[in-house]
């Protein structure tokens, strides 16, 4: 039951955070950011927000820094949108699985040739 609640809250936070980044965060440094997953701690007081950022390394670093700076704003907005006893502390983590999968795909195409 507890695991189900954590997953459900994580999914709800993923949708809300993605919407807030797209609609409410006014920082021009925040580029093309995709929230891929949110993992909740067992006590529901901490959330790891996995994000994928489109762009080169410099743009990614700028966008990630801007996201880190907007954590307080995002937390307050989540508090207004959701009825929670505690609004979790947000910790952004750069999700590199898309980059790694693209690299593996390019290596496979290189090895076996494009058909």
mmCIF file of C-alpha atoms in Angstrom:
data_model
loop_
_atom_site.group_PDB
_atom_site.id
_atom_site.type_symbol
_atom_site.label_atom_id
_atom_site.label_comp_id
_atom_site.label_asym_id
_atom_site.label_seq_id
_atom_site.Cartn_x
_atom_site.Cartn_y
_atom_site.Cartn_z
ATOM 1 C CA UNK A 1 0.000 0.000 0.000
ATOM 2 C CA UNK A 2 2.803 2.413 0.912
ATOM 3 C CA UNK A 3 4.723 1.629 -2.290
ATOM 4 C CA UNK A 4 1.594 2.334 -4.340
ATOM 5 C CA UNK A 5 1.148 5.706 -2.625
ATOM 6 C CA UNK A 6 4.787 6.645 -3.287
ATOM 7 C CA UNK A 7 4.470 5.762 -6.968
ATOM 8 C CA UNK A 8 1.166 7.584 -7.328
ATOM 9 C CA UNK A 9 2.507 10.715 -5.630
ATOM 10 C CA UNK A 10 5.670 10.532 -7.746
ATOM 11 C CA UNK A 11 3.610 10.384 -10.932
ATOM 12 C CA UNK A 12 1.438 13.277 -9.793
ATOM 13 C CA UNK A 13 4.506 15.356 -8.919
ATOM 14 C CA UNK A 14 6.084 14.537 -12.297
ATOM 15 C CA UNK A 15 3.062 15.945 -14.117
ATOM 16 C CA UNK A 16 2.831 19.038 -11.901
ATOM 17 C CA UNK A 17 6.554 19.833 -12.037
ATOM 18 C CA UNK A 18 6.637 19.416 -15.819
ATOM 19 C CA UNK A 19 3.654 21.753 -16.154
ATOM 20 C CA UNK A 20 5.182 24.319 -13.796
ATOM 21 C CA UNK A 21 8.524 24.284 -15.621
ATOM 22 C CA UNK A 22 6.752 24.811 -18.919
ATOM 23 C CA UNK A 23 4.196 27.399 -17.781
ATOM 24 C CA UNK A 24 5.409 29.203 -14.664
ATOM 25 C CA UNK A 25 9.211 29.230 -14.558
ATOM 26 C CA UNK A 26 10.209 32.488 -16.238
ATOM 27 C CA UNK A 27 13.983 31.951 -16.227
ATOM 28 C CA UNK A 28 15.176 32.142 -19.872
ATOM 29 C CA UNK A 29 18.051 29.774 -19.075
ATOM 30 C CA UNK A 30 15.617 26.903 -18.608
ATOM 31 C CA UNK A 31 15.542 25.379 -22.065
ATOM 32 C CA UNK A 32 13.985 22.165 -23.293
ATOM 33 C CA UNK A 33 13.555 20.223 -20.067
ATOM 34 C CA UNK A 34 11.710 16.921 -19.803
ATOM 35 C CA UNK A 35 10.821 15.470 -16.417
ATOM 36 C CA UNK A 36 11.354 11.745 -16.923
ATOM 37 C CA UNK A 37 10.676 10.387 -13.437
ATOM 38 C CA UNK A 38 10.111 11.365 -9.815
ATOM 39 C CA UNK A 39 11.145 8.991 -7.030
ATOM 40 C CA UNK A 40 9.830 9.569 -3.531
ATOM 41 C CA UNK A 41 11.563 8.713 -0.260
ATOM 42 C CA UNK A 42 9.742 6.245 2.025
ATOM 43 C CA UNK A 43 8.590 9.077 4.315
ATOM 44 C CA UNK A 44 7.385 11.152 1.296
ATOM 45 C CA UNK A 45 9.410 14.172 2.439
ATOM 46 C CA UNK A 46 12.036 14.053 -0.311
ATOM 47 C CA UNK A 47 11.635 13.726 -4.066
ATOM 48 C CA UNK A 48 14.347 13.004 -6.609
ATOM 49 C CA UNK A 49 13.288 14.617 -9.881
ATOM 50 C CA UNK A 50 15.020 13.105 -12.913
ATOM 51 C CA UNK A 51 15.242 15.538 -15.823
ATOM 52 C CA UNK A 52 16.519 15.251 -19.358
ATOM 53 C CA UNK A 53 17.745 18.478 -20.946
ATOM 54 C CA UNK A 54 18.107 18.994 -24.686
ATOM 55 C CA UNK A 55 21.187 20.897 -25.810
ATOM 56 C CA UNK A 56 24.957 20.848 -25.674
ATOM 57 C CA UNK A 57 26.892 20.527 -22.423
ATOM 58 C CA UNK A 58 26.962 24.276 -21.760
ATOM 59 C CA UNK A 59 23.216 24.709 -22.308
ATOM 60 C CA UNK A 60 22.526 21.639 -20.192
ATOM 61 C CA UNK A 61 24.632 23.003 -17.332
ATOM 62 C CA UNK A 62 22.893 26.409 -17.528
ATOM 63 C CA UNK A 63 19.422 24.881 -17.592
ATOM 64 C CA UNK A 64 20.274 22.541 -14.728
ATOM 65 C CA UNK A 65 21.610 25.433 -12.631
ATOM 66 C CA UNK A 66 18.441 27.425 -13.346
ATOM 67 C CA UNK A 67 16.308 24.456 -12.265
ATOM 68 C CA UNK A 68 18.290 24.150 -9.053
ATOM 69 C CA UNK A 69 17.671 27.844 -8.420
ATOM 70 C CA UNK A 70 13.930 27.505 -8.959
ATOM 71 C CA UNK A 71 13.439 24.660 -6.447
ATOM 72 C CA UNK A 72 11.908 26.946 -3.809
ATOM 73 C CA UNK A 73 9.472 28.462 -6.292
ATOM 74 C CA UNK A 74 8.471 25.021 -7.589
ATOM 75 C CA UNK A 75 7.981 23.705 -4.053
ATOM 76 C CA UNK A 76 5.717 26.623 -3.118
ATOM 77 C CA UNK A 77 3.656 26.216 -6.294
ATOM 78 C CA UNK A 78 3.274 22.483 -5.673
ATOM 79 C CA UNK A 79 2.056 23.352 -2.176
ATOM 80 C CA UNK A 80 -0.663 25.533 -3.697
ATOM 81 C CA UNK A 81 -1.704 22.936 -6.278
ATOM 82 C CA UNK A 82 -1.678 19.729 -4.227
ATOM 83 C CA UNK A 83 -3.199 19.025 -0.847
ATOM 84 C CA UNK A 84 -0.292 17.427 0.994
ATOM 85 C CA UNK A 85 0.623 17.379 4.651
ATOM 86 C CA UNK A 86 4.267 17.956 3.698
ATOM 87 C CA UNK A 87 5.501 19.296 0.382
ATOM 88 C CA UNK A 88 8.593 17.237 -0.427
ATOM 89 C CA UNK A 89 12.064 18.729 -0.793
ATOM 90 C CA UNK A 90 12.981 18.614 -4.478
ATOM 91 C CA UNK A 91 16.348 17.349 -5.647
ATOM 92 C CA UNK A 92 17.006 17.502 -9.376
ATOM 93 C CA UNK A 93 19.091 14.751 -10.966
ATOM 94 C CA UNK A 94 20.278 14.834 -14.558
ATOM 95 C CA UNK A 95 18.881 11.767 -16.344
ATOM 96 C CA UNK A 96 21.406 10.629 -18.920
ATOM 97 C CA UNK A 97 19.627 7.454 -20.049
ATOM 98 C CA UNK A 98 18.421 9.066 -23.281
ATOM 99 C CA UNK A 99 21.958 10.191 -24.143
ATOM 100 C CA UNK A 100 23.356 6.765 -23.319
ATOM 101 C CA UNK A 101 20.727 4.964 -25.393
ATOM 102 C CA UNK A 102 21.407 7.256 -28.379
ATOM 103 C CA UNK A 103 25.127 6.544 -28.027
ATOM 104 C CA UNK A 104 24.531 2.776 -27.910
ATOM 105 C CA UNK A 105 22.273 2.996 -30.949
ATOM 106 C CA UNK A 106 24.889 4.926 -32.911
ATOM 107 C CA UNK A 107 27.559 2.382 -31.928
ATOM 108 C CA UNK A 108 25.334 -0.475 -33.070
ATOM 109 C CA UNK A 109 24.671 1.238 -36.389
ATOM 110 C CA UNK A 110 28.404 1.838 -36.772
ATOM 111 C CA UNK A 111 29.211 -1.787 -35.994
ATOM 112 C CA UNK A 112 26.561 -3.467 -38.115
ATOM 113 C CA UNK A 113 26.190 -0.793 -40.772
ATOM 114 C CA UNK A 114 23.095 1.164 -41.676
ATOM 115 C CA UNK A 115 20.534 -1.061 -43.424
#
